[in-house]
Amino acid sequence: MHVSYKRCCKWVLVLGLLLGTLFHFWGPSSDLEEDLRPRRGSAIQALLSGKIYHIMSDYSEIPYKVKENVARELAQNTCICLAGEETFHLPFSDLLFHRVWAHNLQHAFLETRPDPDNVKNHRAEEYHHFQKRSYSPVDMLIIAEANNPLQYPTQGLEVQPLKTVIIPGLGLRQEDRGNYMVNLTATLGVFDIAATVDGVSVKGVGEKHISLSSLVQAALNRQLQFVTYTNTVFHPKTADSIQFETEGHQSFFTIKVGHRVVPKLYNSGQSEGYNITSLVTIATKTFLRYDKLKDLIDSIRQFYPTVTIVIADDNEHPQPVTGPHIEQYIMPFGKGWFAGRNLAVSQVSTKYVLWVDDDFIFTANTQLEKMVDILEKTTLDLVS
Ligand SMILES: *[C@@H]1O[C@H](CO)[C@@H](O)[C@H](O)[C@H]1NC(C)=O
Ligand SMILES: *[C@@H]1O[C@H](CO)[C@@H](O)[C@H](O)[C@H]1NC(C)=O
């Protein structure tokens, strides 16, 4: 095992968060074939946002009454915690009377830093990077305007498991007739309305099938702006297919069900250019070849004297490998490459990890800055 993997992974320098693809695309010019830059804010996006704004502001003259219980489900991140005031102080009063206390974690965190403004800016920058990296054009809300005559969102609608969202963009554009009616049917959740509009009859509130009708098309459309969907079947990373119909016409759209992505922000050293020491950890696994390992460490130190090196070691008679910024983890004898790699990676606390075999050598051409630059500027996860 230890010998056979060796040949097949020549210079597999893995820098990155998890997985990815290997691209040869470092170069001074910008006419690259693979353009992997994240894309936000294109002209199409601006056009779509403008359209959605108009769709949402239609019928704003028609009055409505808010349904408190549904509206409450929609409010997220809008509450503020305030500490209860201590009106009197008795011994053990905290045990006798429950007092609410609140602590602003953001302030508390920043207060402990020598340079809070710098930390704040830095976190904002990291968050921006994270958003660029995690963004996909499929997340963008698109509404199919009423050509068929149903109007509904075609993509970009997402609900957290067991939570509620307004379904934006529902509408009907039909020729004059006596009665206007639409139905919505879901499989993994139920419908409700966040507000009521006079002159619209709604059947099936709180159920998987809701039916809305009115003699006035504008009133029905106003009511459709307040239709909510609540996911009731816990199944993250799936989607509910919604059937939306009126007499003679049927359409389907999906609501994605999933948890929000929690942003990961890294401390990247706050210096001009890339601070390799705080961005990269070099990880390796060794067996039998301490002489080679020593050559590797010596070569790394010529170019990167302060980068942390993590060594997983499953030798039968381990020898201590010492030096500044070196961490050696002794494993049970012969645990193997995969276990060693997992152990080494588990000890990494920087944004990127560089995986090397113990017989690699750094030269003047081994420029981690170039690899980091690609990873920072694209959505790639791995560079070699
Ligand atoms: C809508 O649903 C109602 C009751 O569930 C049903 O009677 C009606 O036929 C449906 N309308 C359409 C257009 O499917
Ligand atoms: C790079 O980061 C390390 C550790 O975070 C820090 O000690 C060092 O001062 C930084 N170097 C520069 C040039 O900012």
Coordinates of C-alpha atoms and ligand atoms in Angstrom, one line a residue:
M1 CA 0.0 0.0 0.0
H2 CA 2.6 2.5 1.1
V3 CA 4.7 1.9 -1.9
S4 CA 2.1 1.5 -4.6
Y5 CA 0.2 4.8 -4.1
K6 CA 3.5 6.7 -4.3
R7 CA 4.0 6.5 -8.1
C8 CA 0.5 7.4 -9.1
C9 CA 0.3 10.6 -7.2
K10 CA 3.3 12.7 -8.5
W11 CA 2.9 16.2 -7.1
V12 CA -0.7 16.0 -6.3
L13 CA -0.6 19.3 -4.5
V14 CA -4.1 19.6 -3.2
L15 CA -4.9 23.1 -2.2
G16 CA -8.4 23.7 -1.4
L17 CA -11.5 23.3 0.6
L18 CA -12.8 19.9 -0.4
L19 CA -13.0 18.6 -4.0
G20 CA -12.6 20.0 -7.4
T21 CA -11.1 19.8 -10.8
L22 CA -7.7 20.3 -12.1
F23 CA -7.2 23.2 -14.5
H24 CA -4.1 24.5 -16.2
F25 CA -5.0 28.1 -16.3
W26 CA -2.5 30.3 -14.7
G27 CA -1.3 32.9 -17.1
P28 CA -0.8 36.6 -17.5
S29 CA -3.4 37.1 -20.2
S30 CA -7.1 37.1 -19.6
D31 CA -8.1 35.2 -22.8
L32 CA -8.5 31.9 -21.0
E33 CA -10.5 29.1 -22.4
E34 CA -12.0 28.2 -19.0
D35 CA -13.4 31.2 -17.5
L36 CA -14.3 30.1 -14.0
R37 CA -14.9 33.5 -12.4
P38 CA -18.1 33.6 -10.4
R39 CA -20.7 35.7 -12.1
R40 CA -23.1 38.0 -10.4
G41 CA -24.7 41.1 -11.4
S42 CA -25.0 40.5 -15.2
A43 CA -27.3 42.5 -17.5
I44 CA -29.8 39.6 -17.5
Q45 CA -30.0 39.7 -13.8
A46 CA -30.7 43.4 -13.7
L47 CA -33.4 42.9 -16.3
L48 CA -35.0 40.1 -14.3
S49 CA -34.9 42.0 -11.0
G50 CA -36.6 45.0 -12.7
K51 CA -39.4 42.7 -14.0
I52 CA -39.9 41.1 -10.6
Y53 CA -40.1 44.5 -9.0
H54 CA -42.9 45.5 -11.4
I55 CA -44.8 42.2 -11.0
M56 CA -44.6 42.6 -7.2
S57 CA -45.9 46.1 -7.2
D58 CA -48.9 45.4 -9.5
Y59 CA -52.4 46.0 -7.8
S60 CA -50.9 47.8 -4.9
E61 CA -54.0 50.0 -4.8
I62 CA -56.2 47.1 -3.7
P63 CA -56.4 46.9 0.1
Y64 CA -55.7 43.8 2.2
K65 CA -55.9 42.7 5.8
V66 CA -52.8 41.0 7.3
K67 CA -53.3 37.6 8.9
E68 CA -51.1 37.8 12.0
N69 CA -50.5 34.1 12.7
V70 CA -49.2 33.5 9.1
A71 CA -47.3 36.8 8.9
R72 CA -45.5 35.9 12.1
E73 CA -44.2 32.7 10.5
L74 CA -42.7 34.8 7.6
A75 CA -40.8 37.1 9.9
Q76 CA -37.2 35.9 10.2
N77 CA -34.2 37.6 11.8
T78 CA -36.4 40.5 12.8
C79 CA -36.5 40.1 16.5
I80 CA -34.2 42.0 18.9
C81 CA -33.2 40.6 22.3
L82 CA -33.2 43.2 25.1
A83 CA -32.0 42.4 28.6
G84 CA -34.6 42.7 31.3
E85 CA -34.0 45.5 33.7
E86 CA -32.9 44.6 37.2
T87 CA -35.4 46.5 39.4
F88 CA -34.3 45.3 42.8
H89 CA -31.5 43.2 44.1
L90 CA -32.0 40.5 46.8
P91 CA -29.7 37.7 47.7
F92 CA -30.4 34.8 45.3
S93 CA -32.8 37.0 43.4
D94 CA -31.6 35.4 40.1
L95 CA -32.7 32.0 41.4
L96 CA -36.1 33.3 42.5
F97 CA -37.0 35.5 39.6
H98 CA -36.2 34.7 36.0
R99 CA -34.4 37.6 34.5
V100 CA -33.8 37.8 30.8
W101 CA -30.3 38.7 29.8
A102 CA -28.8 39.4 26.4
H103 CA -25.3 39.8 25.1
N104 CA -24.4 41.1 21.6
L105 CA -21.9 38.5 20.5
Q106 CA -20.8 40.6 17.5
H107 CA -19.8 43.5 19.8
A108 CA -18.3 41.2 22.4
F109 CA -16.1 39.5 19.7
L110 CA -15.0 42.8 18.2
E111 CA -14.2 44.4 21.6
T112 CA -11.6 41.7 22.3
R113 CA -9.7 42.6 19.1
P114 CA -6.9 45.2 19.0
D115 CA -8.2 46.7 15.7
P116 CA -12.0 46.1 15.5
D117 CA -12.5 48.1 12.3
N118 CA -9.9 46.2 10.5
V119 CA -11.4 42.9 11.6
K120 CA -14.9 44.1 10.6
N121 CA -13.7 45.0 7.1
H122 CA -11.8 41.8 6.8
R123 CA -14.8 39.8 7.7
A124 CA -17.0 41.7 5.2
E125 CA -14.4 40.9 2.5
E126 CA -14.4 37.2 3.4
Y127 CA -18.2 37.1 3.4
H128 CA -18.2 38.7 0.0
H129 CA -15.8 35.9 -1.2
F130 CA -18.0 33.3 0.4
Q131 CA -21.1 34.6 -1.4
K132 CA -19.3 34.7 -4.8
R133 CA -18.1 31.1 -4.2
S134 CA -21.5 29.7 -3.1
Y135 CA -23.7 31.6 -5.7
S136 CA -25.3 29.7 -8.5
P137 CA -27.4 31.2 -11.3
V138 CA -30.0 28.6 -10.5
D139 CA -30.7 30.4 -7.2
M140 CA -32.0 33.5 -8.9
L141 CA -35.7 34.1 -8.9
I142 CA -37.3 33.9 -12.3
I143 CA -41.0 34.5 -13.0
A144 CA -42.7 33.2 -16.1
E145 CA -45.1 36.0 -17.0
A146 CA -48.6 35.1 -17.8
N147 CA -48.4 33.9 -21.4
N148 CA -50.4 30.8 -20.8
P149 CA -52.4 32.6 -18.9
L150 CA -50.8 31.5 -15.6
Q151 CA -47.9 33.5 -14.0
Y152 CA -45.7 31.8 -11.5
P153 CA -42.0 31.6 -10.4
T154 CA -40.0 29.1 -12.5
Q155 CA -36.9 28.9 -10.3
G156 CA -35.1 30.5 -7.3
L157 CA -37.8 29.8 -4.7
E158 CA -36.5 28.1 -1.6
V159 CA -37.9 27.3 1.8
Q160 CA -36.1 26.0 4.9
P161 CA -37.4 22.7 6.2
L162 CA -40.7 23.1 8.1
K163 CA -40.7 26.9 7.5
T164 CA -42.9 29.2 5.5
V165 CA -42.4 31.5 2.5
I166 CA -44.6 33.7 0.3
I167 CA -44.8 32.4 -3.2
P168 CA -43.9 35.4 -5.2
G169 CA -45.2 36.2 -8.7
L170 CA -48.4 34.2 -8.8
G171 CA -50.9 35.7 -11.1
L172 CA -53.7 35.1 -13.7
R173 CA -54.2 37.1 -17.0
Q174 CA -57.4 35.9 -18.6
E175 CA -59.9 37.4 -20.9
D176 CA -63.1 38.8 -19.4
R177 CA -65.3 36.1 -17.9
G178 CA -67.8 35.7 -15.1
N179 CA -65.6 33.9 -12.5
Y180 CA -61.8 33.6 -12.1
M181 CA -60.5 30.6 -10.3
V182 CA -57.1 29.1 -9.7
N183 CA -55.9 26.0 -7.8
L184 CA -52.6 25.2 -6.2
T185 CA -51.6 21.6 -5.2
A186 CA -48.4 20.6 -3.2
T187 CA -47.1 17.3 -2.0
L188 CA -44.6 18.2 0.8
G189 CA -46.4 21.1 2.4
V190 CA -49.5 23.2 2.8
F191 CA -50.8 26.6 1.6
D192 CA -52.1 29.6 3.5
I193 CA -52.6 33.3 2.9
A194 CA -50.7 36.0 4.8
A195 CA -53.5 38.5 4.2
T196 CA -57.0 38.5 3.0
V197 CA -58.5 40.6 0.2
D198 CA -62.2 41.4 0.0
G199 CA -64.2 39.7 -2.7
V200 CA -62.0 36.6 -3.0
S201 CA -63.1 33.2 -1.8
V202 CA -60.3 30.9 -0.5
K203 CA -60.9 27.2 0.1
G204 CA -58.4 24.8 1.6
V205 CA -56.4 27.1 3.9
G206 CA -53.8 25.0 5.7
E207 CA -54.1 22.1 3.3
K208 CA -52.2 20.7 0.3
H209 CA -54.8 21.9 -2.1
I210 CA -56.0 25.5 -2.1
S211 CA -58.6 27.0 -4.4
L212 CA -59.0 30.7 -4.9
S213 CA -61.8 32.4 -6.8
S214 CA -63.2 35.8 -7.4
L215 CA -65.5 37.7 -9.8
V216 CA -62.8 40.4 -10.1
Q217 CA -59.5 39.4 -11.7
A218 CA -57.5 42.2 -10.0
A219 CA -58.8 41.1 -6.6
L220 CA -57.8 37.5 -7.3
N221 CA -54.3 38.6 -8.4
R222 CA -53.9 40.8 -5.3
Q223 CA -54.9 37.8 -3.1
L224 CA -52.4 35.6 -5.0
Q225 CA -49.6 37.9 -3.9
F226 CA -50.2 36.7 -0.3
V227 CA -50.2 33.0 -0.8
T228 CA -47.7 31.2 1.4
Y229 CA -46.2 27.8 1.4
T230 CA -45.2 25.9 4.5
N231 CA -43.1 22.9 4.2
T232 CA -44.5 20.1 6.5
V233 CA -42.5 17.1 5.5
F234 CA -38.9 17.3 7.0
H235 CA -36.6 16.4 4.1
P236 CA -33.8 18.8 3.4
K237 CA -32.2 18.9 0.0
T238 CA -35.3 18.1 -1.9
A239 CA -38.0 20.1 -3.7
D240 CA -41.8 20.2 -3.8
S241 CA -43.4 20.3 -7.2
I242 CA -46.3 22.6 -7.1
Q243 CA -49.2 22.3 -9.6
F244 CA -50.8 25.6 -10.5
E245 CA -53.9 25.5 -12.6
T246 CA -56.9 27.3 -13.9
E247 CA -59.7 26.1 -16.2
G248 CA -58.0 24.5 -19.3
H249 CA -54.4 25.4 -18.2
Q250 CA -51.9 23.7 -16.0
S251 CA -48.4 24.5 -15.0
F252 CA -45.8 23.2 -12.6
F253 CA -43.0 24.8 -10.6
T254 CA -40.7 23.7 -7.9
I255 CA -39.9 25.1 -4.4
K256 CA -36.5 23.9 -3.2
V257 CA -36.5 22.7 0.4
G258 CA -33.2 23.1 2.1
H259 CA -31.2 24.5 5.0
R260 CA -29.4 27.8 4.4
V261 CA -25.7 27.6 3.8
V262 CA -23.8 28.8 6.8
P263 CA -21.0 31.1 5.7
K264 CA -17.4 30.1 6.5
L265 CA -15.1 33.0 7.1
Y266 CA -11.4 32.5 7.5
N267 CA -8.7 34.6 9.1
S268 CA -6.4 35.1 6.2
G269 CA -3.7 37.1 8.0
Q270 CA -4.7 40.7 7.1
S271 CA -1.7 41.7 5.1
E272 CA -1.2 43.1 1.6
G273 CA -0.9 40.2 -0.8
Y274 CA -1.4 36.6 0.3
N275 CA -0.1 35.7 3.8
I276 CA 0.7 32.0 3.1
T277 CA 1.4 31.3 6.8
S278 CA -2.1 32.1 7.8
L279 CA -3.8 30.8 4.7
V280 CA -2.0 27.4 4.1
T281 CA -1.0 24.4 6.2
I282 CA 1.2 21.8 4.6
A283 CA 0.1 18.2 5.4
T284 CA 1.9 15.0 4.8
K285 CA 1.9 11.4 5.9
T286 CA 5.2 9.5 6.5
F287 CA 6.3 5.9 6.7
L288 CA 9.9 4.6 7.0
R289 CA 11.5 7.6 5.1
Y290 CA 12.6 10.1 7.8
D291 CA 15.5 11.1 5.6
K292 CA 13.2 12.1 2.8
L293 CA 10.9 13.9 5.2
K294 CA 13.8 15.9 6.5
D295 CA 14.7 16.9 3.0
L296 CA 11.1 18.0 2.4
I297 CA 11.0 20.1 5.6
D298 CA 14.4 21.7 4.9
S299 CA 13.2 22.6 1.4
I300 CA 9.9 24.1 2.7
R301 CA 11.8 26.2 5.3
Q302 CA 14.0 27.8 2.6
F303 CA 10.9 29.4 1.1
Y304 CA 8.2 29.3 3.8
P305 CA 9.9 29.5 7.2
T306 CA 6.7 29.9 9.3
V307 CA 4.1 27.8 7.5
T308 CA 2.7 25.1 9.7
I309 CA 3.6 21.5 8.7
V310 CA 1.4 18.7 9.9
I311 CA 2.9 15.2 9.8
A312 CA 0.9 12.0 10.3
D313 CA 3.3 9.2 11.2
D314 CA 2.4 5.5 11.4
N315 CA 5.9 4.1 11.8
E316 CA 6.5 1.1 14.1
H317 CA 9.3 2.9 15.9
P318 CA 8.5 6.6 15.4
Q319 CA 11.3 9.2 15.7
P320 CA 10.5 12.7 16.9
V321 CA 10.4 15.3 14.1
T322 CA 10.9 18.6 15.8
G323 CA 11.3 22.2 14.8
P324 CA 9.3 25.4 14.8
H325 CA 5.7 25.2 13.3
I326 CA 5.9 21.4 13.0
E327 CA 3.2 19.1 14.4
Q328 CA 3.8 15.4 14.3
Y329 CA 1.0 13.0 15.1
I330 CA 2.0 9.5 16.0
M331 CA -0.5 6.9 14.8
P332 CA -0.8 3.2 15.6
F333 CA 1.6 1.2 13.4
G334 CA 0.7 0.7 9.8
K335 CA -2.6 2.5 9.8
G336 CA -2.0 3.4 6.2
W337 CA -2.2 6.4 3.8
F338 CA -6.0 7.1 3.9
A339 CA -6.2 7.1 7.7
G340 CA -3.0 9.2 7.8
R341 CA -4.3 11.8 5.3
N342 CA -7.6 12.1 7.3
L343 CA -5.7 12.5 10.5
A344 CA -3.4 15.2 9.1
V345 CA -6.3 17.1 7.4
S346 CA -8.3 17.0 10.7
Q347 CA -5.6 19.1 12.4
V348 CA -5.7 21.9 9.8
S349 CA -7.2 25.2 10.8
T350 CA -6.3 27.3 7.9
K351 CA -8.4 28.1 4.8
Y352 CA -6.3 25.9 2.6
V353 CA -4.3 22.7 2.9
L354 CA -1.5 21.7 0.7
W355 CA -1.1 17.9 0.5
V356 CA 2.4 16.6 -0.2
D357 CA 4.0 13.2 -0.2
D358 CA 7.0 12.8 2.2
D359 CA 9.5 12.6 -0.7
F360 CA 8.5 15.9 -2.4
I361 CA 10.9 18.8 -2.5
F362 CA 10.1 22.5 -2.7
T363 CA 12.1 24.5 -5.3
A364 CA 12.1 28.2 -6.2
N365 CA 9.3 27.4 -8.6
T366 CA 7.0 26.1 -6.0
Q367 CA 5.0 29.2 -5.5
L368 CA 2.0 28.6 -3.2
E369 CA 1.0 32.3 -3.8
K370 CA 0.0 31.4 -7.4
M371 CA -2.1 28.4 -6.3
V372 CA -3.8 30.5 -3.6
D373 CA -4.5 33.2 -6.1
I374 CA -6.4 30.9 -8.4
L375 CA -8.4 29.5 -5.5
E376 CA -9.2 33.0 -4.2
K377 CA -10.3 34.3 -7.6
T378 CA -12.4 31.4 -8.9
T379 CA -14.9 28.9 -7.5
L380 CA -12.4 26.1 -7.9
D381 CA -11.8 24.0 -4.8
L382 CA -8.6 22.3 -5.8
V383 CA -5.5 23.2 -7.7
S384 CA -2.4 21.1 -8.4
Ligands
LIG1 C1 -60.0 23.4 -8.4 O1 -60.3 22.7 -7.2 C2 -61.7 22.6 -7.0 C3 -61.9 22.0 -5.6 O2 -60.8 21.4 -5.1 C4 -62.4 21.8 -8.1 O3 -63.7 21.7 -7.9 C5 -62.1 22.5 -9.4 O4 -62.6 21.7 -10.5 C6 -60.6 22.8 -9.6 N1 -60.4 23.6 -10.7 C7 -59.5 23.4 -11.7 C8 -59.4 24.3 -12.8 O5 -58.8 22.4 -11.7
LIG2 C1 0.9 36.4 8.5 O1 0.1 35.7 9.4 C2 0.8 35.3 10.6 C3 -0.1 34.4 11.4 O2 -1.5 34.7 11.2 C4 1.2 36.5 11.3 O3 1.9 36.1 12.5 C5 2.2 37.3 10.4 O4 2.5 38.5 11.1 C6 1.5 37.7 9.1 N1 2.4 38.3 8.2 C7 2.2 39.4 7.6 C8 3.3 39.9 6.7 O5 1.2 40.1 7.8

